[in-house]
Short mmCIF file of C-alpha atoms in Angstrom, two decimals:
data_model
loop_
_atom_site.label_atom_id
_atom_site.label_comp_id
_atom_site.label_asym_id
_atom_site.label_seq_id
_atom_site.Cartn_x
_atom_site.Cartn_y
_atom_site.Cartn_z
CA UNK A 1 111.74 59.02 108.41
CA UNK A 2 112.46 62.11 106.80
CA UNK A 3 108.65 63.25 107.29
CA UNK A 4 109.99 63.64 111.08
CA UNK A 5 111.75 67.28 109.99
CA UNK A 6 109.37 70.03 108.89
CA UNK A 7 110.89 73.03 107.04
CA UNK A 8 108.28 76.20 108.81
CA UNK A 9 109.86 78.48 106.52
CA UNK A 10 111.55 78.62 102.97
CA UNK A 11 114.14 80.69 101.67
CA UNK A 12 113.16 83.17 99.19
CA UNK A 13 114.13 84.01 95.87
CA UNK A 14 115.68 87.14 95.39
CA UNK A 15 116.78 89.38 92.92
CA UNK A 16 119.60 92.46 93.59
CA UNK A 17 122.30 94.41 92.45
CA UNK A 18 126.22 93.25 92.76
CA UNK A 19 127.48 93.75 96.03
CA UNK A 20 124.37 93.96 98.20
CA UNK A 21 124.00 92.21 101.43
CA UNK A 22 121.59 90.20 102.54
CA UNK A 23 119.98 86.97 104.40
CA UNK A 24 118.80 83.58 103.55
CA UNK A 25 116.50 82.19 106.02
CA UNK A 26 115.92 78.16 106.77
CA UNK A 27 113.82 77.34 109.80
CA UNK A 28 112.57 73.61 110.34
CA UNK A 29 111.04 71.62 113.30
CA UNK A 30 111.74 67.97 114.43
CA UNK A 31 111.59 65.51 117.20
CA UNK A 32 115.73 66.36 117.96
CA UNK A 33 117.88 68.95 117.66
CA UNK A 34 118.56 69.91 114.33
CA UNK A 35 121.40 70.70 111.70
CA UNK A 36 121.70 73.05 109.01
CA UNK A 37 123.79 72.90 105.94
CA UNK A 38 123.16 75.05 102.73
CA UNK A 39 124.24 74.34 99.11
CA UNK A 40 125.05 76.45 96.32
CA UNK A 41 125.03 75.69 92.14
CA UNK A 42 126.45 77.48 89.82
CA UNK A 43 125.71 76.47 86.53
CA UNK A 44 125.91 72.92 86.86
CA UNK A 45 128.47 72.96 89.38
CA UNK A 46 126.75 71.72 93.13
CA UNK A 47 128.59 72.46 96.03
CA UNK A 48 128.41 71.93 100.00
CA UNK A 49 129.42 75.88 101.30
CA UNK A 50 132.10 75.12 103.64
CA UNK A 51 130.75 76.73 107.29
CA UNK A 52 127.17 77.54 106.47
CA UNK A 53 125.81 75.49 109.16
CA UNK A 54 123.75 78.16 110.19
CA UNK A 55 119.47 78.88 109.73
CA UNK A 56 120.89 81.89 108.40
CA UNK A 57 122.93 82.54 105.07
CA UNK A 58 124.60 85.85 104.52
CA UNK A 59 125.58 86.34 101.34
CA UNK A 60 126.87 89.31 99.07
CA UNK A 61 126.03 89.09 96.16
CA UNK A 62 128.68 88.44 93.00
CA UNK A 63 126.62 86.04 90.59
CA UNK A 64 123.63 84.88 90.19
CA UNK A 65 123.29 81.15 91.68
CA UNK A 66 120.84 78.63 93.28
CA UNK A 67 120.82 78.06 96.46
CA UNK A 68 119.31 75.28 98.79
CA UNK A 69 119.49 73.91 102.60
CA UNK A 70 119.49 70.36 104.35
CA UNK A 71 117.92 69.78 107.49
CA UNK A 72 119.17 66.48 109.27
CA UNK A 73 118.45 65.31 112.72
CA UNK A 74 120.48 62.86 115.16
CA UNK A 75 118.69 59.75 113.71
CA UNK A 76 119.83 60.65 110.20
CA UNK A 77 116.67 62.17 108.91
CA UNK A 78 116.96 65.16 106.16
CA UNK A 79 115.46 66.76 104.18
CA UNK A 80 116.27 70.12 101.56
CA UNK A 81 114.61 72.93 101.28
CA UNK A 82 113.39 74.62 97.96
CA UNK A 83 115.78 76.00 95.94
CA UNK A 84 115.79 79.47 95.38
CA UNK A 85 117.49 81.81 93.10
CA UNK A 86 119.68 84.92 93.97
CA UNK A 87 119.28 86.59 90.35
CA UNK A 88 122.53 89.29 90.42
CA UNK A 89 122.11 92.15 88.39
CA UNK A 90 126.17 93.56 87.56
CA UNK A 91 125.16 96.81 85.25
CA UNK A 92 122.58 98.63 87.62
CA UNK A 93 121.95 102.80 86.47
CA UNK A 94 123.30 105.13 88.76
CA UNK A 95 120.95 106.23 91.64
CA UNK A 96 119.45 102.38 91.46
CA UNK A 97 117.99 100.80 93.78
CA UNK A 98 117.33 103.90 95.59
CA UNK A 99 119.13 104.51 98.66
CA UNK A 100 116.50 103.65 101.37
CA UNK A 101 115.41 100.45 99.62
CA UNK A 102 113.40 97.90 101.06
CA UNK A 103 112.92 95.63 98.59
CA UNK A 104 110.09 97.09 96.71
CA UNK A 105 110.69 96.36 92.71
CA UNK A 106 112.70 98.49 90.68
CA UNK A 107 112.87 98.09 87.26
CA UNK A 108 116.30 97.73 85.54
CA UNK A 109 115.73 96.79 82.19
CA UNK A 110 112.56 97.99 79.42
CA UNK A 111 111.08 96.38 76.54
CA UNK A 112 111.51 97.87 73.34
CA UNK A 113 109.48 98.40 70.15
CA UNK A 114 109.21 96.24 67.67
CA UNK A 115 108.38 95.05 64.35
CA UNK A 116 107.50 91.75 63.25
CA UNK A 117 106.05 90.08 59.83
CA UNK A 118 102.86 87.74 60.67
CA UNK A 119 104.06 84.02 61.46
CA UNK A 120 107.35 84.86 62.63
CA UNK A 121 108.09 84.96 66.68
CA UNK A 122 108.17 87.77 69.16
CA UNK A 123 110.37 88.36 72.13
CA UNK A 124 109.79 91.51 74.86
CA UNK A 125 112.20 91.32 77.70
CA UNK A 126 112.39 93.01 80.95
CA UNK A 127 113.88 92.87 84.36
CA UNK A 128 113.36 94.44 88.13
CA UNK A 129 115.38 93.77 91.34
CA UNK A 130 113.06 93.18 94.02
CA UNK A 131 113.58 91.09 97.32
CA UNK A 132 111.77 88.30 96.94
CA UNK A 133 112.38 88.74 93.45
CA UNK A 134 109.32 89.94 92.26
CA UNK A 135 106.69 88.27 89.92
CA UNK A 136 105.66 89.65 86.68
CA UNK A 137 102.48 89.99 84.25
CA UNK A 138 102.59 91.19 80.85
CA UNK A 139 99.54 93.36 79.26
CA UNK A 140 99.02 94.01 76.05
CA UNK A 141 96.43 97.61 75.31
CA UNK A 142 95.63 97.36 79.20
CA UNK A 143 94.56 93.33 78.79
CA UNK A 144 96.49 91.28 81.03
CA UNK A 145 97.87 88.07 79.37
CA UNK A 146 97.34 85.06 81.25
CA UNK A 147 100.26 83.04 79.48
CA UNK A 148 102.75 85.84 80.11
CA UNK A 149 103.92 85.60 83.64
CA UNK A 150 108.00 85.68 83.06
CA UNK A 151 110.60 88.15 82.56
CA UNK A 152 110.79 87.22 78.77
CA UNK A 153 107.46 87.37 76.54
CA UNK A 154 107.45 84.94 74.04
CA UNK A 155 104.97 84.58 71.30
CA UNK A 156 106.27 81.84 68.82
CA UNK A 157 104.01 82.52 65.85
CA UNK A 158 102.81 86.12 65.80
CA UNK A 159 99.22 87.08 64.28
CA UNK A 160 98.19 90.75 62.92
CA UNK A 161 95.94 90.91 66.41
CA UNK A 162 99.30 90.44 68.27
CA UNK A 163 100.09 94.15 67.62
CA UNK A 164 99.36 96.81 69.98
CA UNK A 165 100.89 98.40 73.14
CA UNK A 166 102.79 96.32 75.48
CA UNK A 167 104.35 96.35 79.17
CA UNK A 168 105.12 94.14 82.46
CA UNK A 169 104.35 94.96 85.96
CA UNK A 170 106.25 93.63 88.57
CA UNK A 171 105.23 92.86 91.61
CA UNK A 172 105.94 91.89 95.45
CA UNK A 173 104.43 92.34 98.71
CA UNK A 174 106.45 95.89 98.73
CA UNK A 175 104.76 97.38 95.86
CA UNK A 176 104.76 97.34 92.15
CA UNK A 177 106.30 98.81 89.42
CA UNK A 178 106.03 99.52 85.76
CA UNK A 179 107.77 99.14 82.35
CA UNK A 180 107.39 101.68 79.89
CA UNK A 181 105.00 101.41 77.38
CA UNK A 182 106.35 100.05 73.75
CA UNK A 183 104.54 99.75 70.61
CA UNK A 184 104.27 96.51 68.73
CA UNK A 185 103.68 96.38 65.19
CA UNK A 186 102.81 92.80 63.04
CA UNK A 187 102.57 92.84 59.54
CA UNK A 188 103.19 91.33 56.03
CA UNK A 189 106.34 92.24 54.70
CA UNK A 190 106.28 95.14 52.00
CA UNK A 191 107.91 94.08 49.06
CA UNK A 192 110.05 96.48 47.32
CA UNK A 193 109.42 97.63 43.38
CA UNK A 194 109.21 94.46 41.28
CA UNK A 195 112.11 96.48 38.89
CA UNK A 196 114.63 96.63 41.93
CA UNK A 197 114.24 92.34 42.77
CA UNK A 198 116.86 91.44 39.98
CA UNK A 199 119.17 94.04 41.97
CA UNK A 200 118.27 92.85 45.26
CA UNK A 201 118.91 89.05 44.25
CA UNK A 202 122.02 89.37 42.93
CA UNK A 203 123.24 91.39 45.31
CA UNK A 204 122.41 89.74 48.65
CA UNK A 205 122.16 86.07 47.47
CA UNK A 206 124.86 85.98 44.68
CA UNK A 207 127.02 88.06 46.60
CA UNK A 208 129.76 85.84 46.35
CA UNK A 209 130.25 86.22 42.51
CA UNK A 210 131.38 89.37 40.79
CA UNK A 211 128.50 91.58 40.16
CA UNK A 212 128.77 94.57 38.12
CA UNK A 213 125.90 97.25 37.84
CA UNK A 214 125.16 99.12 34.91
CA UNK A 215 123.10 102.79 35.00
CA UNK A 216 122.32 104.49 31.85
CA UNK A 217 121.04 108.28 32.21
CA UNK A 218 119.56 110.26 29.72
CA UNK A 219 116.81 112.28 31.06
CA UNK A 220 118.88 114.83 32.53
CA UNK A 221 116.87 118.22 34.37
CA UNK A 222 119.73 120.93 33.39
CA UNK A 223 122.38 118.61 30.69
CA UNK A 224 121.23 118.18 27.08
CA UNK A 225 120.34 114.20 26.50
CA UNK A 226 123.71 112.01 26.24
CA UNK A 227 124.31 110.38 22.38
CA UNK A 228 123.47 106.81 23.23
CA UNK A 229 123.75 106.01 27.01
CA UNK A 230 121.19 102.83 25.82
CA UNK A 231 123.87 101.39 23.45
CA UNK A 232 126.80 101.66 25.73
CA UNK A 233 125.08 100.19 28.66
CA UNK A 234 124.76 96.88 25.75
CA UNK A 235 127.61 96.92 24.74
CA UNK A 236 129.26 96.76 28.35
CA UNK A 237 127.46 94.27 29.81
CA UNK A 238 128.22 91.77 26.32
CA UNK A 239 131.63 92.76 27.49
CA UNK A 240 131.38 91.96 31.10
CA UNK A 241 129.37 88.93 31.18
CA UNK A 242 131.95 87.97 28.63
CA UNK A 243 134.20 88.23 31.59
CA UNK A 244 132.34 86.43 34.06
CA UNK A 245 130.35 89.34 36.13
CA UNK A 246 126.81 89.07 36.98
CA UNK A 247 125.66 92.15 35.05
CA UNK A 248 122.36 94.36 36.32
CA UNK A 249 121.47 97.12 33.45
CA UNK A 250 119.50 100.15 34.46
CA UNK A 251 118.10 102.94 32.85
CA UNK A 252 116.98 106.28 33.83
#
């Protein structure tokens, strides 16, 4: 029975910069000697990692992947361990991590500001290296929020009390570390002037037609007033919706 292996320790997530070296650990006990094998997916791609037989997995890291191991003994008992992820980061700042690094998390990627109109969905993103990869918590005005424990902050239908001042700690037994502060505003969208809709209609949602505009100006600051800027604007646009063009007049 499989229940006769017991895995005493789990590999760990992690979460690192391209190239670094490291360890996955596997330890198990059981009434025989024991064998090791670990397992890596990419995508959706499973593999057996040919020599890995070891309770240790070194590893440098290229991409990011799952990984997993199986424990059998000599009366064909296994069982896997958890999988864990090895999150690679491939465009890390200069001078990060820093060079004595333990582990602790560093943060590689900050929100940014935004602004959203009421009802419509918000998305904050960070990220921090940290081995184990670290854990995060979002706060919004110093409030922690109890639903926003991921990298990515989702809020699928946004309400005016959604705005404030946002950031995500992240966190592992080495420390934590910080985002910077962004600014999050929700609101109704502000309408432009009800005489520049026509404009705005015709030219983002007929935008496939031909669309001529039309500006008559009269009330000049230093040019005496034109004859009949009015009259000409008419007579143009007869002219070119007589030729098929979507015609907006303006005037002064």
């Amino acid at each position: 029975f499989s229940a006769a292996i017991a895995i005493t320790e789990q590999p760990v997530s992690v979460s690192v910069p391209v190239g670094y070296s490291f360890t996955l650990r596997c330890r198990a006990q059981g009434c025989s000697s024991l064998q090791y094998q670990w397992f890596c997916q990419y995508q959706s791609d499973c593999r057996l990692i040919p020599g890995a037989t070891n309770q240790d997995l070194p590893i440098i890291a290229e991409q990011t992947q799952l990984y997993t191991c199986r424990v059998n003994d000599l009366h064909r008992n296994a069982v896997f361990s958890d999988w864990v992820k090895v999150e690679v980061h491939q465009c890390v700042a200069r001078g990060l991590p820093p060079r004595l690094w333990r582990g602790e998390p560093v943060i590689v990627l900050n929100p940014s500001a935004q602004r959203v109109e009421v009802g419509q969905p918000l998305q904050l993103q960070c990220a921090a290296m940290g081995v184990p990869a670290p854990s995060y918590q979002w706060y919004c005005n110093g409030n922690p929020l109890e639903q926003q424990k991921r990298k990515k902050l989702w809020i699928t239908h946004t309400k005016v009390s959604d705005s404030g001042t946002y950031l995500c700690c992240a966190s592992n037994h080495h420390g934590e570390h910080w985002t910077n502060a962004v600014d999050v505003h929700i609101g109704e969208v502000i309408l432009p002037p009800a005489e520049h809709l026509q404009l705005f209609h015709l030219v983002f949602v007929l935008a496939t037609g031909k669309i001529a505009l039309l500006v008559g100006n009269n009330r000049y600051q230093h040019h005496p007033n034109l004859m009949a800027p009015v009259r000409d604007v008419f007579e143009l646009s007869r002219l070119l919706e007589h030729l098929g063009f979507q015609v907006v007049s303006l005037l002064d």
